[in-house]
Coordinates of C-alpha atoms in Angstrom, one line a residue:
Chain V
X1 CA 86.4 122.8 120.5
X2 CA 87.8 119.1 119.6
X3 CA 89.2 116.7 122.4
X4 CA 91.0 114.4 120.4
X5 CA 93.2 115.7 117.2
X6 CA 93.6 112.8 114.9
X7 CA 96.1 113.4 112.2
X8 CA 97.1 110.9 109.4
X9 CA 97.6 111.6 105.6
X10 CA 95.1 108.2 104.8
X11 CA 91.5 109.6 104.9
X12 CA 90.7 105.8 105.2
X13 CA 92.3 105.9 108.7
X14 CA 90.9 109.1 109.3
X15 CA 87.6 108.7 108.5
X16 CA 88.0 105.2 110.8
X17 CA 89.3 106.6 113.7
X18 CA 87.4 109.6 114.1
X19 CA 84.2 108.1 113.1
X20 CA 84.5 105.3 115.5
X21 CA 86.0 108.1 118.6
X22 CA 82.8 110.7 117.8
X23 CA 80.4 107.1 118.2
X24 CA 82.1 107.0 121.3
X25 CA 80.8 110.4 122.1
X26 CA 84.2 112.5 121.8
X27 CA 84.7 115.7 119.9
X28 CA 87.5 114.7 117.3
X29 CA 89.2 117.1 114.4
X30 CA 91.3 115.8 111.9
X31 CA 94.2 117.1 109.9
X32 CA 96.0 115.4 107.0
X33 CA 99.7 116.1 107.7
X34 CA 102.2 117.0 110.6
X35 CA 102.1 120.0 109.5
X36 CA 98.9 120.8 109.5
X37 CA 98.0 118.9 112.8
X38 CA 100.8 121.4 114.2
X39 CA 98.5 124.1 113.6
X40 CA 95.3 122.8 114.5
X41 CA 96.7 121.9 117.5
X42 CA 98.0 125.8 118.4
X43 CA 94.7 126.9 117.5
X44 CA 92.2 124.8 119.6
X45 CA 93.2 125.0 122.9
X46 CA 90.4 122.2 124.1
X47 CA 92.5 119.0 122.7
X48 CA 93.2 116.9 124.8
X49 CA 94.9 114.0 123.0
X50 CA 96.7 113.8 119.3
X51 CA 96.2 110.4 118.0
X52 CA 98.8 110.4 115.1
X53 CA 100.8 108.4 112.2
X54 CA 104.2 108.4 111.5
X55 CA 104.8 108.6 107.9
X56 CA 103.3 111.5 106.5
X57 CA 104.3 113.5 103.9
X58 CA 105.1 117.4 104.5
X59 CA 106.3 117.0 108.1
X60 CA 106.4 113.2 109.7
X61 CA 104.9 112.4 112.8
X62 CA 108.1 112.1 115.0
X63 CA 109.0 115.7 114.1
X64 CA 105.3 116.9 115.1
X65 CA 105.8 115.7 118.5
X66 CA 109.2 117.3 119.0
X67 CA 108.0 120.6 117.9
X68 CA 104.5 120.3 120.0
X69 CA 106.6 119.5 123.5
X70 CA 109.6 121.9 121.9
X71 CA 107.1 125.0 121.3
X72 CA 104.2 124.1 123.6
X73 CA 105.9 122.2 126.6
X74 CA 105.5 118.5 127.8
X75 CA 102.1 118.5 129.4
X76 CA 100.1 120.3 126.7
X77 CA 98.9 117.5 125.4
X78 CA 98.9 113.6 125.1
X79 CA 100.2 111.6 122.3
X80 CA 99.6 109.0 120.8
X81 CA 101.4 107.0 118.1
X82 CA 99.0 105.2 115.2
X83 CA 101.4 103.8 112.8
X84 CA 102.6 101.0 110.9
X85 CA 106.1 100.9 112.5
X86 CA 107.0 98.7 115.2
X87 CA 110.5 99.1 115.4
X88 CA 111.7 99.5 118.8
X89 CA 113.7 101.9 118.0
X90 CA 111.6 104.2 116.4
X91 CA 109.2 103.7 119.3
X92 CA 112.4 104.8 121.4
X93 CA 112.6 107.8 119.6
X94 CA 108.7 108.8 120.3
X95 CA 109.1 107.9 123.7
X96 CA 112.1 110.3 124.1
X97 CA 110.2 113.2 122.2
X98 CA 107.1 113.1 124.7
X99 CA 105.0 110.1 122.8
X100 CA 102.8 108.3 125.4
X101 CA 101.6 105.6 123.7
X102 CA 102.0 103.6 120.4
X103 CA 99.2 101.6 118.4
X104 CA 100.4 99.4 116.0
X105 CA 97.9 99.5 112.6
X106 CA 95.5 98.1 112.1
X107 CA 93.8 100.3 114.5
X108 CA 91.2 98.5 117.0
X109 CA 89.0 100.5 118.8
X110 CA 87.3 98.3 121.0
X111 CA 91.1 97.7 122.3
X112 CA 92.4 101.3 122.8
X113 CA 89.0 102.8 123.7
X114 CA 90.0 102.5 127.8
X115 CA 93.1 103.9 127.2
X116 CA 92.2 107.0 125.5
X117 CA 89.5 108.1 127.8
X118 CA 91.9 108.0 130.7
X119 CA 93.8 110.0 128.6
X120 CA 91.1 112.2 127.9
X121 CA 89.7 112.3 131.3
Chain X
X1 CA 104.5 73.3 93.8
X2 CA 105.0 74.9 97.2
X3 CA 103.5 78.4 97.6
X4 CA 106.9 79.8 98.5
X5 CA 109.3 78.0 95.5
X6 CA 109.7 80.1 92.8
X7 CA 108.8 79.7 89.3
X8 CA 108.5 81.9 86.0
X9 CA 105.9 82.2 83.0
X10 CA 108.0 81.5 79.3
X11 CA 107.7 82.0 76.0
X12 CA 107.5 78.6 73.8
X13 CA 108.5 78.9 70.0
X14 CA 109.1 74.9 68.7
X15 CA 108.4 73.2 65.4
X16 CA 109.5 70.1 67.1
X17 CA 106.8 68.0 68.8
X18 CA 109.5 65.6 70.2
X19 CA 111.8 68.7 71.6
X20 CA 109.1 69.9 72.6
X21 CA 107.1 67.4 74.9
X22 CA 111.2 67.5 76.1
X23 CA 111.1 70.7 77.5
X24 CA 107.7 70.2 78.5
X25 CA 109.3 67.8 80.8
X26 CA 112.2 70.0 81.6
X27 CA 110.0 73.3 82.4
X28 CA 107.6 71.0 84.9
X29 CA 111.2 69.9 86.7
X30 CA 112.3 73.7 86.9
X31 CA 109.3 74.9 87.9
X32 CA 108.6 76.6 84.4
X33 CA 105.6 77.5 83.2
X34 CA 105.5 77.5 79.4
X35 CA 103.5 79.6 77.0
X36 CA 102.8 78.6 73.8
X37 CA 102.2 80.7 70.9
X38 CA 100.1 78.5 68.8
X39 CA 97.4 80.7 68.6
X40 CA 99.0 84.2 67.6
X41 CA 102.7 85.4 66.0
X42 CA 105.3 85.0 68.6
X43 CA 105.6 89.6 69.0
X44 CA 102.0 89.3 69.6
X45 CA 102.1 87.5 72.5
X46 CA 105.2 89.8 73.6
X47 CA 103.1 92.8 73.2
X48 CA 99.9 91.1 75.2
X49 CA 101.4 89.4 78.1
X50 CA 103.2 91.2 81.0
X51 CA 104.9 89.1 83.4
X52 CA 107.6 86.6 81.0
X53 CA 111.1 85.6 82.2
X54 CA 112.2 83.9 78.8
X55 CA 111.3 82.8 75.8
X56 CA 112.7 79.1 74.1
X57 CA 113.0 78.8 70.5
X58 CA 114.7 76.9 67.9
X59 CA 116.5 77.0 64.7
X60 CA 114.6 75.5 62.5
X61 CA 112.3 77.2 60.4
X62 CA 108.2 77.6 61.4
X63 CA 105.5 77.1 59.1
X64 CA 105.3 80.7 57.9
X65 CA 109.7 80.4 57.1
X66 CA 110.3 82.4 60.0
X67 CA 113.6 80.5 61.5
X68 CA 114.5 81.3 65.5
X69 CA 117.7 82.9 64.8
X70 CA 116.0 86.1 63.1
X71 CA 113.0 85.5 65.5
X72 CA 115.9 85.8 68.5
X73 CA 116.7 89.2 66.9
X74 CA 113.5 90.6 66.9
X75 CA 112.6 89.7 70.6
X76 CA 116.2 91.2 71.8
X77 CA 115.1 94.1 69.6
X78 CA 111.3 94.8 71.4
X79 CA 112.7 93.1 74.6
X80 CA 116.4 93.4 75.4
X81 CA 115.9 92.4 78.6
X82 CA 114.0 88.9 78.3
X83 CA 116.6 85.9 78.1
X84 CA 116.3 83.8 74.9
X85 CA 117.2 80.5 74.3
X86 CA 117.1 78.7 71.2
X87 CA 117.6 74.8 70.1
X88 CA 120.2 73.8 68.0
X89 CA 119.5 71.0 65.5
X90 CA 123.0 69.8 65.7
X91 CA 125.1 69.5 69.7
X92 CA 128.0 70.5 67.9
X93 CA 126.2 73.7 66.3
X94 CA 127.5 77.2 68.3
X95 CA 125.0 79.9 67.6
X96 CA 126.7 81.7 64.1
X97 CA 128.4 84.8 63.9
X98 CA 127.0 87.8 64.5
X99 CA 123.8 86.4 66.9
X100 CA 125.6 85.6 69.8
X101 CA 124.5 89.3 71.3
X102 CA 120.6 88.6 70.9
X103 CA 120.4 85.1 72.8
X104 CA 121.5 84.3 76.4
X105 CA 122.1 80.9 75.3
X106 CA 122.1 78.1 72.7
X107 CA 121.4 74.3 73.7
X108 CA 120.7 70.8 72.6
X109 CA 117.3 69.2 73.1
X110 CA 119.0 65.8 74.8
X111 CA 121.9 68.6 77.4
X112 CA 119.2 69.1 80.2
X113 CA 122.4 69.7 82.4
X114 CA 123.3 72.8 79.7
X115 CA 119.6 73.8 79.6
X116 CA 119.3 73.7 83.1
X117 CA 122.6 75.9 84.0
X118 CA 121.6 78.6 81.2
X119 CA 118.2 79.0 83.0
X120 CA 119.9 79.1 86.6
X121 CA 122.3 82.0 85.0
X122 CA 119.8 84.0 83.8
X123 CA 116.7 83.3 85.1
X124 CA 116.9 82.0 88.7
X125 CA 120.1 83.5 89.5
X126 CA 119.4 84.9 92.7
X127 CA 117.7 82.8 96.0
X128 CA 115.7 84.8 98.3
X129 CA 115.1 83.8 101.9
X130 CA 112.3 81.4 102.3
X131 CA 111.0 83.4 105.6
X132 CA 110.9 86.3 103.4
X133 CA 108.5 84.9 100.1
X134 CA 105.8 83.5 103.1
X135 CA 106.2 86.3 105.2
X136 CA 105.5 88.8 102.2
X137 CA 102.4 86.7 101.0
X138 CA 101.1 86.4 104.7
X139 CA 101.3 90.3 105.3
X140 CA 100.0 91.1 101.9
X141 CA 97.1 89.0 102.0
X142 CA 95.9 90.4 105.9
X143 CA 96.3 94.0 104.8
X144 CA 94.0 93.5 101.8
X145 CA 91.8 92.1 104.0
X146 CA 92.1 95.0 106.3
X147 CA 91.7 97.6 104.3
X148 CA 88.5 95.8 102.3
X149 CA 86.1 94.4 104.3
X150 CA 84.4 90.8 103.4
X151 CA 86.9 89.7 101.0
X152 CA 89.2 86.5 100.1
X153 CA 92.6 86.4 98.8
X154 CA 94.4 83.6 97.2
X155 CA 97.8 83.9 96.2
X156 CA 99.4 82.3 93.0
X157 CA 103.3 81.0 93.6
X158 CA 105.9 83.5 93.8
X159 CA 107.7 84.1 90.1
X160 CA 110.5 85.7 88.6
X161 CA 109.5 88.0 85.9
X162 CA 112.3 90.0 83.8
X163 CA 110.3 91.8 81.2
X164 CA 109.6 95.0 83.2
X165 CA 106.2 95.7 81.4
X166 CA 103.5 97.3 84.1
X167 CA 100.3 95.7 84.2
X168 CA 97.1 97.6 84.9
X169 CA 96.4 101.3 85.5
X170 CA 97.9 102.5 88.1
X171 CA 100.8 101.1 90.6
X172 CA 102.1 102.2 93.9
X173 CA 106.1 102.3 94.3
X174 CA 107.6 102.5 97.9
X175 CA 111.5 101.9 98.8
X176 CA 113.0 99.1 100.6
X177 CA 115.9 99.8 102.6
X178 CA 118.2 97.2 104.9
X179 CA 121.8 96.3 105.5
X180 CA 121.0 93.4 103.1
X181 CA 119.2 95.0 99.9
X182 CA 118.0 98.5 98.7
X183 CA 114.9 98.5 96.7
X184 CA 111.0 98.8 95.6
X185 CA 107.8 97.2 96.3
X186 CA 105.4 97.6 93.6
X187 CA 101.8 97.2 93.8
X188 CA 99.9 97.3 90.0
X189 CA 96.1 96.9 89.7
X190 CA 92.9 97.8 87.7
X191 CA 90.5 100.6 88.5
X192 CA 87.1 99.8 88.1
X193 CA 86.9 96.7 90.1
X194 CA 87.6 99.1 93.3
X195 CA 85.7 101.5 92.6
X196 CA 82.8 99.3 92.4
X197 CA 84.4 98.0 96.3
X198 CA 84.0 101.5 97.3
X199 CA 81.1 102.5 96.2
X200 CA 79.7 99.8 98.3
X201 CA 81.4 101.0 101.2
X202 CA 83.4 98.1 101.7
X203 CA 86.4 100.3 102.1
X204 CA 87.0 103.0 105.0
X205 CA 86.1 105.7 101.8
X206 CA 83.0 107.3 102.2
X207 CA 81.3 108.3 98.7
X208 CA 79.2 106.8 96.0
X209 CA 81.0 107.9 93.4
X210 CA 84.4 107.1 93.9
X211 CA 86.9 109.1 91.6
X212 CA 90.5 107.6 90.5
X213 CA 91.7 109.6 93.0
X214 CA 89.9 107.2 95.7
X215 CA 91.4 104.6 94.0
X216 CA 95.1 106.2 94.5
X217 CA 93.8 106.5 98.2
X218 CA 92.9 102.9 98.7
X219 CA 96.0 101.5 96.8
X220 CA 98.5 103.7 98.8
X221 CA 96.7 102.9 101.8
X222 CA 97.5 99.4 101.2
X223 CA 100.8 99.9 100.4
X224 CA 101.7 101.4 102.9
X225 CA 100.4 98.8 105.4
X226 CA 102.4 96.5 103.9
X227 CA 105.5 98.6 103.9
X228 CA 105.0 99.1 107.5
X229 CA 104.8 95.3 108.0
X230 CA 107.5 94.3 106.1
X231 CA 110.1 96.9 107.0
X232 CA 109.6 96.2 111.2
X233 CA 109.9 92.1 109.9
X234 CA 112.7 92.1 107.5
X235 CA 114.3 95.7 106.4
X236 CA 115.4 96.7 109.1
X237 CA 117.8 99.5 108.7
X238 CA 121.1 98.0 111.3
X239 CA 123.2 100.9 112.4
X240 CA 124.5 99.1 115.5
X241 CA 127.7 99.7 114.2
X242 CA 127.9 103.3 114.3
X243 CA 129.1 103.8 110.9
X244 CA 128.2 106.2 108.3
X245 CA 126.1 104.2 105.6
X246 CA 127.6 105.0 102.0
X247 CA 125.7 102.5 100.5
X248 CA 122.4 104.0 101.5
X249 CA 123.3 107.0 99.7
X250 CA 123.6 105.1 96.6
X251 CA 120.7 105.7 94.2
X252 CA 120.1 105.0 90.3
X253 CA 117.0 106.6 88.3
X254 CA 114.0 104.9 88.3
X255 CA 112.7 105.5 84.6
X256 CA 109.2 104.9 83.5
X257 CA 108.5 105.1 79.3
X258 CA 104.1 105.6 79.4
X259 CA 103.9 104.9 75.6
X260 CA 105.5 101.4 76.1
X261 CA 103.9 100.6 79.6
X262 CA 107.5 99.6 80.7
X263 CA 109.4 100.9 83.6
X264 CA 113.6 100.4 84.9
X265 CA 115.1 100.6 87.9
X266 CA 118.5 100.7 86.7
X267 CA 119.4 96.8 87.0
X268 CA 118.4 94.1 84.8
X269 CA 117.6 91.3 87.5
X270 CA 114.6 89.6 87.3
X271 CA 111.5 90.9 89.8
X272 CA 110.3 88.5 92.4
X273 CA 106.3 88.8 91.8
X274 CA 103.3 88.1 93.5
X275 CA 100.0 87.5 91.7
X276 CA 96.8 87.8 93.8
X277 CA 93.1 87.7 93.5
X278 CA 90.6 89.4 95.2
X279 CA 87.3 88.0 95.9
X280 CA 84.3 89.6 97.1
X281 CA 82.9 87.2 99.0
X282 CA 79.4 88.6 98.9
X283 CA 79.4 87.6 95.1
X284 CA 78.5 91.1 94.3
X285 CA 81.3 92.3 92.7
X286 CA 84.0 91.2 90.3
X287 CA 87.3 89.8 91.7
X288 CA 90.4 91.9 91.0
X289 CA 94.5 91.1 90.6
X290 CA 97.1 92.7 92.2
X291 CA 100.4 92.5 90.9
X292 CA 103.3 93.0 94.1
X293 CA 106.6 92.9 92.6
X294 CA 109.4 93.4 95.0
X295 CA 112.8 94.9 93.1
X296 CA 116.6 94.2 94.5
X297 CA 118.2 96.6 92.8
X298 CA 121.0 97.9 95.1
X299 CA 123.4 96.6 97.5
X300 CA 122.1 93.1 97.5
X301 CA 123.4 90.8 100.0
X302 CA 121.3 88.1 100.9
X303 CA 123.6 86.5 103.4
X304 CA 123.3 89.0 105.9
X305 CA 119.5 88.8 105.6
X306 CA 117.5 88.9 109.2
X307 CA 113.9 88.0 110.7
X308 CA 112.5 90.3 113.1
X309 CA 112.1 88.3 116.3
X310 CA 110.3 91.7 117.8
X311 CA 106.9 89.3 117.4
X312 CA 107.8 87.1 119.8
X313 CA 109.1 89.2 122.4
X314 CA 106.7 91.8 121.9
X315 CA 103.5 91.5 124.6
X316 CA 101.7 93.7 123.1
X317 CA 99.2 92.9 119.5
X318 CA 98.5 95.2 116.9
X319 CA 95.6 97.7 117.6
X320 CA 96.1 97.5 120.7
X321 CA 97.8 101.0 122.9
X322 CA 101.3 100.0 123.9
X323 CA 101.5 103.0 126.7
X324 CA 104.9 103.8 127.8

């Protein structure tokens, strides 16, 4: 069972993130798409945090987290935005779906690392 | 010349040495840079160099009889798109009959003030926002250096380039959308040079024998950061107003022609490029180019163009977790 779900179509980013999270001695799974971190996410019960992009093809991030909180309720999981945008409105838009927080790219472990453990717990 | 004033590479076709240490002078005043084709037949150097925004010649006749007026007519005929000028021996001389379609222009060697208004009509006929030209060479040079580790990038001058040739191997297209312009940014590069930058795991790739496909990955990956950058900066998409955007709706094919390396986005305006190099800086591998050309090709309106102040206000840095 995985702890932290990081989903992002860029295996760069992938491979980044969840290589630097399992150094910092968390489970993490990976999936490439909304989509497909959708249903990883209904099958493994155990995570406790999505870390996720926004523009991904298939199904974009945004529309991941309003089906999670629309199908699986608000305090399934935590959220977290890793994306390129910074738009304040598009950050409004997580924040109303259920997002928690929002990283803006390039992501910097060192900096978030405190933050995601208390979401962890 | 500034790094944010623009400037364009052209084609130089003149039998005259005193017309042409002229427009010498003339191009270094426009910010021209002019390509002679001393070496090789002037459709040579059309068929080897990308990245042209005119080409000058002139009436009279070359050393192989080849006069400019029939020269004119076979550019326009390989390269409709590319303005051509040519130099009349006589200022009372109009181009003759029948050739007026093929050139943009004619002029006189001693009517700089002609010369100069044929170039601002169909060269630099559009101005784009200062802010915008450094802001696009400052977030493209940080998200190379992101996404490869150890590396330098220099930047060449922005330029205007109208010849729609692609350069490279592969390129990454991605659309620009504002209130002020619809568009592309395209990013055009070689292969082998990053795949030799991922083998040596300089990139967040992990394999040793990267594939083309790793390549696509690294390029998109790029693009994408830059996207990201530039649309929170300067595309931002205003719908304050509550109104139903038509003009977003609007679209034109984009049309891409393999054999002849060429691609069209529906408008003839020139592209506003950006050349830059890549260096390794452990020395171990060879530097690369990467061709950014950003394309205006609907609903261009320039004066309603915005900076982001979001930076300033915003407390919280990139990579960091903004919790809300």
């Amino acid at each position: 069972m995985a702890q932290i779900l990081v989903v992002d179509d860029s295996a760069t980013v992938r491979n980044e993130v969840s290589g630097f999270l399992s150094n910092q001695g968390f489970d993490v799974a990976t999936a490439e798409d909304g989509k497909d971190g959708l249903d990883k996410l209904k099958a493994d019960s155990g995570i406790k945090l999505v870390i996720s992009d926004v523009n991904m093809p298939n199904m974009d991030g945004l529309t991941m987290v309003e089906k999670i909180r629309g199908e699986m309720g608000n305090s399934a999981v935590n959220i977290i935005m890793l994306t390129t945008e910074s738009d304040p409105r598009m950050k409004e838009r997580g924040k109303a779906a259920g997002v928690k927080g929002w990283i803006v790219k390039p992501f910097n472990g060192d900096a978030v690392v405190g933050g995601i453990k208390k979401l962890v717990g | 010349m500034g790094q944010d004033e623009l400037t364009s590479k052209v084609l130089i076709h003149e039998v005259d040495s005193d017309a042409e240490s002229k427009l010498k002078a003339f191009f270094t005043e426009n910010n021209l840079t002019g390509l002679k084709d001393s070496q090789m037949n002037v459709l040579d150097i059309f068929n080897r160099n990308t990245d042209l925004g005119a080409a000058f010649l002139c009436e009279t006749q070359d050393s192989n009889g080849i006069g400019g007026l029939e020269l004119g007519k076979k550019i326009h005929q390989i390269r409709p798109e590319i303005p051509v000028f040519i130099r009349m021996n006589n200022p009372d001389s109009n181009l003759p009959d029948g050739y007026e379609h093929y050139f943009a222009g004619s002029y006189h060697i001693d009517d700089e003030v002609h010369l100069k208004e044929l170039v601002n009509k169909h060269l630099f006929n559009e101005h784009y926002p200062i802010p915008l030209i450094r802001g696009i060479q400052q977030i493209s040079q940080d998200s190379f250096q992101t996404a490869i580790d150890n590396i330098s990038v220099t930047v060449d001058p922005p330029y205007l380039v109208k010849d729609q040739i692609i350069y490279g191997e592969l390129f990454s297209l991605i659309p620009l959308e504002s209130n002020w312009c619809r568009g592309f940014m395209m990013l055009q590069t070689t292969e082998a040079e990053i795949k030799q930058i991922i083998s040596a795991g300089k990139t967040g790739l992990i394999t040793n024998v990267p594939t083309f496909r790793d390549v696509n990955h690294i390029l998109s990956e790029v693009t994408n950061m830059i996207w990201g950058s530039l649309k929170s900066k300067f595309f931002i998409e205003d719908d304050s107003d509550g109104k139903e955007d038509y003009a977003s709706k609007i679209h034109v094919p984009t049309l891409v022609n393999h054999q002849h390396r060429f691609i069209s986005f529906g408008s003839n305006e020139p592209h506003l490029c950006f050349r830059y190099t890549v260096k390794d800086n452990t020395g171990e591998h060879p530097d690369f180019t990467i061709y950014q050309k950003i394309i205006f090709n609907l609903s261009w309106q320039p004066e309603l163009f915005k900076e982001s102040t979001q930076e300033t206000d915003d407390m919280v840095s990139a990579g960091e977790l903004e919790f809300f």
